[in-house]
C-alpha cells in the first residue's frame, strides 16, 4: 500500500517561529501536494510539486514556502508562523500523470496550533 | 480554486438506510473523484468517474455524473455506523491538482 507519512500529528508553535512540516511518500510518486483544511472552508491548495526541485503555487501560497530536494520528501515551511496559520495541514502524492488527474494519496494530517 | 460544492452540508441517517450526497461544479472537468475523511484524519480515495462516464459502482457505492447539469451524486447503500465520516468531491479541468469542495458530514446512527 502507498504510504504518505507526515512527521507530526500535532504541533504547537509560537507566533514568529519558523515551522517545518515534513512529508514522505514511499511509492516513487512524482507529484506531491500540500493542502490546508479549515472548518467551513474545505481543503485549499498551498503548493504542489511535480518533480524534484520543481514547485508551483496553489491558491493560498502567501506565508508559505516549500522544498523538494528528494523525490520522496516534500516540506512545507512557515517562514514566520502567525495565528491565522493554525490549521490542519494535509500532504498528498500521486503518480506521474499519464492521464490527467490521478487520485491522491493522503497523509494523516498535522494539526498545527500557533499561539 | 474551489469548484466542487457538496450538498447537503450535513446528513444524519440510521443504519441500513441509504445516504445520498450531491456535488456541483462550475467548469468542464476531466474527471470527478469522491473522498472520505474520518474525523481528524487524512482523506481516502473512494471512486473516480471520468467525464465520458455516467455511472460507476464500487461495492456499496454508486456514483453518477451529469455533465449537462455539472453535477455528481454519491449514493451509499445500506449505511453502517462505520460510514460516519465527511465526504468530499474533487475535480479538475486541467493540471495536476484537485479542487475540493467543503464536504458533506454524514452521521450514521445504530
mmCIF file with all atom_site columns, N, CA, C and O in Angstrom, chain B residues 5-30:
data_model
loop_
_atom_site.group_PDB
_atom_site.id
_atom_site.type_symbol
_atom_site.label_atom_id
_atom_site.label_alt_id
_atom_site.label_comp_id
_atom_site.label_asym_id
_atom_site.label_entity_id
_atom_site.label_seq_id
_atom_site.pdbx_PDB_ins_code
_atom_site.Cartn_x
_atom_site.Cartn_y
_atom_site.Cartn_z
_atom_site.occupancy
_atom_site.B_iso_or_equiv
_atom_site.pdbx_formal_charge
_atom_site.auth_seq_id
_atom_site.auth_comp_id
_atom_site.auth_asym_id
_atom_site.auth_atom_id
_atom_site.pdbx_PDB_model_num
ATOM 1   N N  . UNK B 1 5  ? -18.909 21.734 -4.972  1.00 0.00 ? 5  UNK B N  1
ATOM 2   C CA . UNK B 1 5  ? -19.628 22.088 -3.757  1.00 0.00 ? 5  UNK B CA 1
ATOM 3   C C  . UNK B 1 5  ? -20.600 20.980 -3.429  1.00 0.00 ? 5  UNK B C  1
ATOM 4   O O  . UNK B 1 5  ? -21.432 20.609 -4.261  1.00 0.00 ? 5  UNK B O  1
ATOM 5   N N  . UNK B 1 6  ? -20.502 20.451 -2.219  1.00 0.00 ? 6  UNK B N  1
ATOM 6   C CA . UNK B 1 6  ? -21.350 19.330 -1.831  1.00 0.00 ? 6  UNK B CA 1
ATOM 7   C C  . UNK B 1 6  ? -22.645 19.820 -1.178  1.00 0.00 ? 6  UNK B C  1
ATOM 8   O O  . UNK B 1 6  ? -22.693 20.884 -0.573  1.00 0.00 ? 6  UNK B O  1
ATOM 9   N N  . UNK B 1 7  ? -23.646 18.969 -1.292  1.00 0.00 ? 7  UNK B N  1
ATOM 10  C CA . UNK B 1 7  ? -24.958 19.265 -0.708  1.00 0.00 ? 7  UNK B CA 1
ATOM 11  C C  . UNK B 1 7  ? -25.586 17.932 -0.289  1.00 0.00 ? 7  UNK B C  1
ATOM 12  O O  . UNK B 1 7  ? -25.551 16.986 -1.082  1.00 0.00 ? 7  UNK B O  1
ATOM 13  N N  . UNK B 1 8  ? -26.103 17.763 0.897   1.00 0.00 ? 8  UNK B N  1
ATOM 14  C CA . UNK B 1 8  ? -26.184 18.783 1.951   1.00 0.00 ? 8  UNK B CA 1
ATOM 15  C C  . UNK B 1 8  ? -24.858 18.942 2.694   1.00 0.00 ? 8  UNK B C  1
ATOM 16  O O  . UNK B 1 8  ? -23.949 18.159 2.498   1.00 0.00 ? 8  UNK B O  1
ATOM 17  N N  . UNK B 1 9  ? -24.782 19.919 3.566   1.00 0.00 ? 9  UNK B N  1
ATOM 18  C CA . UNK B 1 9  ? -23.579 20.078 4.383   1.00 0.00 ? 9  UNK B CA 1
ATOM 19  C C  . UNK B 1 9  ? -23.508 18.999 5.444   1.00 0.00 ? 9  UNK B C  1
ATOM 20  O O  . UNK B 1 9  ? -22.419 18.569 5.832   1.00 0.00 ? 9  UNK B O  1
ATOM 21  N N  . UNK B 1 10 ? -24.674 18.578 5.937   1.00 0.00 ? 10 UNK B N  1
ATOM 22  C CA . UNK B 1 10 ? -24.721 17.543 6.967   1.00 0.00 ? 10 UNK B CA 1
ATOM 23  C C  . UNK B 1 10 ? -25.912 16.643 6.715   1.00 0.00 ? 10 UNK B C  1
ATOM 24  O O  . UNK B 1 10 ? -26.954 17.085 6.224   1.00 0.00 ? 10 UNK B O  1
ATOM 25  N N  . UNK B 1 11 ? -25.714 15.368 7.054   1.00 0.00 ? 11 UNK B N  1
ATOM 26  C CA . UNK B 1 11 ? -26.749 14.361 6.811   1.00 0.00 ? 11 UNK B CA 1
ATOM 27  C C  . UNK B 1 11 ? -26.719 13.363 7.947   1.00 0.00 ? 11 UNK B C  1
ATOM 28  O O  . UNK B 1 11 ? -25.649 12.857 8.302   1.00 0.00 ? 11 UNK B O  1
ATOM 29  N N  . UNK B 1 12 ? -27.903 13.089 8.529   1.00 0.00 ? 12 UNK B N  1
ATOM 30  C CA . UNK B 1 12 ? -27.987 12.135 9.628   1.00 0.00 ? 12 UNK B CA 1
ATOM 31  C C  . UNK B 1 12 ? -29.010 11.065 9.274   1.00 0.00 ? 12 UNK B C  1
ATOM 32  O O  . UNK B 1 12 ? -30.164 11.378 8.976   1.00 0.00 ? 12 UNK B O  1
ATOM 33  N N  . UNK B 1 13 ? -28.592 9.809  9.291   1.00 0.00 ? 13 UNK B N  1
ATOM 34  C CA . UNK B 1 13 ? -29.480 8.702  8.942   1.00 0.00 ? 13 UNK B CA 1
ATOM 35  C C  . UNK B 1 13 ? -29.259 7.554  9.913   1.00 0.00 ? 13 UNK B C  1
ATOM 36  O O  . UNK B 1 13 ? -28.318 7.575  10.717  1.00 0.00 ? 13 UNK B O  1
ATOM 37  N N  . UNK B 1 14 ? -30.119 6.545  9.803   1.00 0.00 ? 14 UNK B N  1
ATOM 38  C CA . UNK B 1 14 ? -29.957 5.358  10.648  1.00 0.00 ? 14 UNK B CA 1
ATOM 39  C C  . UNK B 1 14 ? -29.310 4.245  9.845   1.00 0.00 ? 14 UNK B C  1
ATOM 40  O O  . UNK B 1 14 ? -29.368 4.221  8.598   1.00 0.00 ? 14 UNK B O  1
ATOM 41  N N  . UNK B 1 15 ? -28.688 3.354  10.554  1.00 0.00 ? 15 UNK B N  1
ATOM 42  C CA . UNK B 1 15 ? -28.068 2.191  9.905   1.00 0.00 ? 15 UNK B CA 1
ATOM 43  C C  . UNK B 1 15 ? -29.086 1.483  9.017   1.00 0.00 ? 15 UNK B C  1
ATOM 44  O O  . UNK B 1 15 ? -30.250 1.334  9.388   1.00 0.00 ? 15 UNK B O  1
ATOM 45  N N  . UNK B 1 16 ? -28.613 1.055  7.865   1.00 0.00 ? 16 UNK B N  1
ATOM 46  C CA . UNK B 1 16 ? -29.470 0.347  6.933   1.00 0.00 ? 16 UNK B CA 1
ATOM 47  C C  . UNK B 1 16 ? -30.095 1.244  5.884   1.00 0.00 ? 16 UNK B C  1
ATOM 48  O O  . UNK B 1 16 ? -30.497 0.764  4.814   1.00 0.00 ? 16 UNK B O  1
ATOM 49  N N  . UNK B 1 17 ? -30.179 2.526  6.176   1.00 0.00 ? 17 UNK B N  1
ATOM 50  C CA . UNK B 1 17 ? -30.733 3.471  5.197   1.00 0.00 ? 17 UNK B CA 1
ATOM 51  C C  . UNK B 1 17 ? -29.675 3.816  4.154   1.00 0.00 ? 17 UNK B C  1
ATOM 52  O O  . UNK B 1 17 ? -28.478 3.597  4.345   1.00 0.00 ? 17 UNK B O  1
ATOM 53  N N  . UNK B 1 18 ? -30.147 4.396  3.050   1.00 0.00 ? 18 UNK B N  1
ATOM 54  C CA . UNK B 1 18 ? -29.234 4.876  2.015   1.00 0.00 ? 18 UNK B CA 1
ATOM 55  C C  . UNK B 1 18 ? -28.895 6.339  2.246   1.00 0.00 ? 18 UNK B C  1
ATOM 56  O O  . UNK B 1 18 ? -29.722 7.111  2.744   1.00 0.00 ? 18 UNK B O  1
ATOM 57  N N  . UNK B 1 19 ? -27.697 6.712  1.893   1.00 0.00 ? 19 UNK B N  1
ATOM 58  C CA . UNK B 1 19 ? -27.252 8.101  2.018   1.00 0.00 ? 19 UNK B CA 1
ATOM 59  C C  . UNK B 1 19 ? -26.903 8.626  0.634   1.00 0.00 ? 19 UNK B C  1
ATOM 60  O O  . UNK B 1 19 ? -26.155 7.971  -0.098  1.00 0.00 ? 19 UNK B O  1
ATOM 61  N N  . UNK B 1 20 ? -27.434 9.780  0.309   1.00 0.00 ? 20 UNK B N  1
ATOM 62  C CA . UNK B 1 20 ? -27.138 10.400 -0.983  1.00 0.00 ? 20 UNK B CA 1
ATOM 63  C C  . UNK B 1 20 ? -26.553 11.787 -0.774  1.00 0.00 ? 20 UNK B C  1
ATOM 64  O O  . UNK B 1 20 ? -27.109 12.603 -0.028  1.00 0.00 ? 20 UNK B O  1
ATOM 65  N N  . UNK B 1 21 ? -25.421 12.007 -1.422  1.00 0.00 ? 21 UNK B N  1
ATOM 66  C CA . UNK B 1 21 ? -24.762 13.313 -1.365  1.00 0.00 ? 21 UNK B CA 1
ATOM 67  C C  . UNK B 1 21 ? -24.579 13.819 -2.783  1.00 0.00 ? 21 UNK B C  1
ATOM 68  O O  . UNK B 1 21 ? -24.330 13.031 -3.693  1.00 0.00 ? 21 UNK B O  1
ATOM 69  N N  . UNK B 1 22 ? -24.683 15.117 -2.936  1.00 0.00 ? 22 UNK B N  1
ATOM 70  C CA . UNK B 1 22 ? -24.584 15.717 -4.262  1.00 0.00 ? 22 UNK B CA 1
ATOM 71  C C  . UNK B 1 22 ? -23.416 16.682 -4.330  1.00 0.00 ? 22 UNK B C  1
ATOM 72  O O  . UNK B 1 22 ? -22.989 17.243 -3.323  1.00 0.00 ? 22 UNK B O  1
ATOM 73  N N  . UNK B 1 23 ? -22.917 16.847 -5.536  1.00 0.00 ? 23 UNK B N  1
ATOM 74  C CA . UNK B 1 23 ? -21.783 17.734 -5.771  1.00 0.00 ? 23 UNK B CA 1
ATOM 75  C C  . UNK B 1 23 ? -22.050 18.503 -7.048  1.00 0.00 ? 23 UNK B C  1
ATOM 76  O O  . UNK B 1 23 ? -22.447 17.906 -8.062  1.00 0.00 ? 23 UNK B O  1
ATOM 77  N N  . UNK B 1 24 ? -21.840 19.801 -7.008  1.00 0.00 ? 24 UNK B N  1
ATOM 78  C CA . UNK B 1 24 ? -21.968 20.606 -8.223  1.00 0.00 ? 24 UNK B CA 1
ATOM 79  C C  . UNK B 1 24 ? -20.632 21.257 -8.524  1.00 0.00 ? 24 UNK B C  1
ATOM 80  O O  . UNK B 1 24 ? -19.847 21.551 -7.621  1.00 0.00 ? 24 UNK B O  1
ATOM 81  N N  . UNK B 1 25 ? -20.356 21.456 -9.790  1.00 0.00 ? 25 UNK B N  1
ATOM 82  C CA . UNK B 1 25 ? -19.123 22.104 -10.197 1.00 0.00 ? 25 UNK B CA 1
ATOM 83  C C  . UNK B 1 25 ? -19.422 23.122 -11.283 1.00 0.00 ? 25 UNK B C  1
ATOM 84  O O  . UNK B 1 25 ? -20.526 23.141 -11.831 1.00 0.00 ? 25 UNK B O  1
ATOM 85  N N  . UNK B 1 26 ? -18.435 23.963 -11.586 1.00 0.00 ? 26 UNK B N  1
ATOM 86  C CA . UNK B 1 26 ? -18.747 25.125 -12.420 1.00 0.00 ? 26 UNK B CA 1
ATOM 87  C C  . UNK B 1 26 ? -18.226 25.044 -13.840 1.00 0.00 ? 26 UNK B C  1
ATOM 88  O O  . UNK B 1 26 ? -18.859 25.531 -14.765 1.00 0.00 ? 26 UNK B O  1
ATOM 89  N N  . UNK B 1 27 ? -17.047 24.462 -14.019 1.00 0.00 ? 27 UNK B N  1
ATOM 90  C CA . UNK B 1 27 ? -16.491 24.434 -15.372 1.00 0.00 ? 27 UNK B CA 1
ATOM 91  C C  . UNK B 1 27 ? -16.316 22.996 -15.826 1.00 0.00 ? 27 UNK B C  1
ATOM 92  O O  . UNK B 1 27 ? -16.545 22.064 -15.065 1.00 0.00 ? 27 UNK B O  1
ATOM 93  N N  . UNK B 1 28 ? -15.885 22.820 -17.042 1.00 0.00 ? 28 UNK B N  1
ATOM 94  C CA . UNK B 1 28 ? -15.735 21.463 -17.562 1.00 0.00 ? 28 UNK B CA 1
ATOM 95  C C  . UNK B 1 28 ? -14.651 20.718 -16.787 1.00 0.00 ? 28 UNK B C  1
ATOM 96  O O  . UNK B 1 28 ? -13.734 21.326 -16.244 1.00 0.00 ? 28 UNK B O  1
ATOM 97  N N  . UNK B 1 29 ? -14.789 19.410 -16.737 1.00 0.00 ? 29 UNK B N  1
ATOM 98  C CA . UNK B 1 29 ? -13.875 18.590 -15.942 1.00 0.00 ? 29 UNK B CA 1
ATOM 99  C C  . UNK B 1 29 ? -13.323 17.436 -16.763 1.00 0.00 ? 29 UNK B C  1
ATOM 100 O O  . UNK B 1 29 ? -13.916 17.050 -17.774 1.00 0.00 ? 29 UNK B O  1
ATOM 101 N N  . UNK B 1 30 ? -12.199 16.894 -16.336 1.00 0.00 ? 30 UNK B N  1
ATOM 102 C CA . UNK B 1 30 ? -11.688 15.655 -16.898 1.00 0.00 ? 30 UNK B CA 1
ATOM 103 C C  . UNK B 1 30 ? -12.237 14.451 -16.153 1.00 0.00 ? 30 UNK B C  1
ATOM 104 O O  . UNK B 1 30 ? -12.544 13.435 -16.748 1.00 0.00 ? 30 UNK B O  1
#
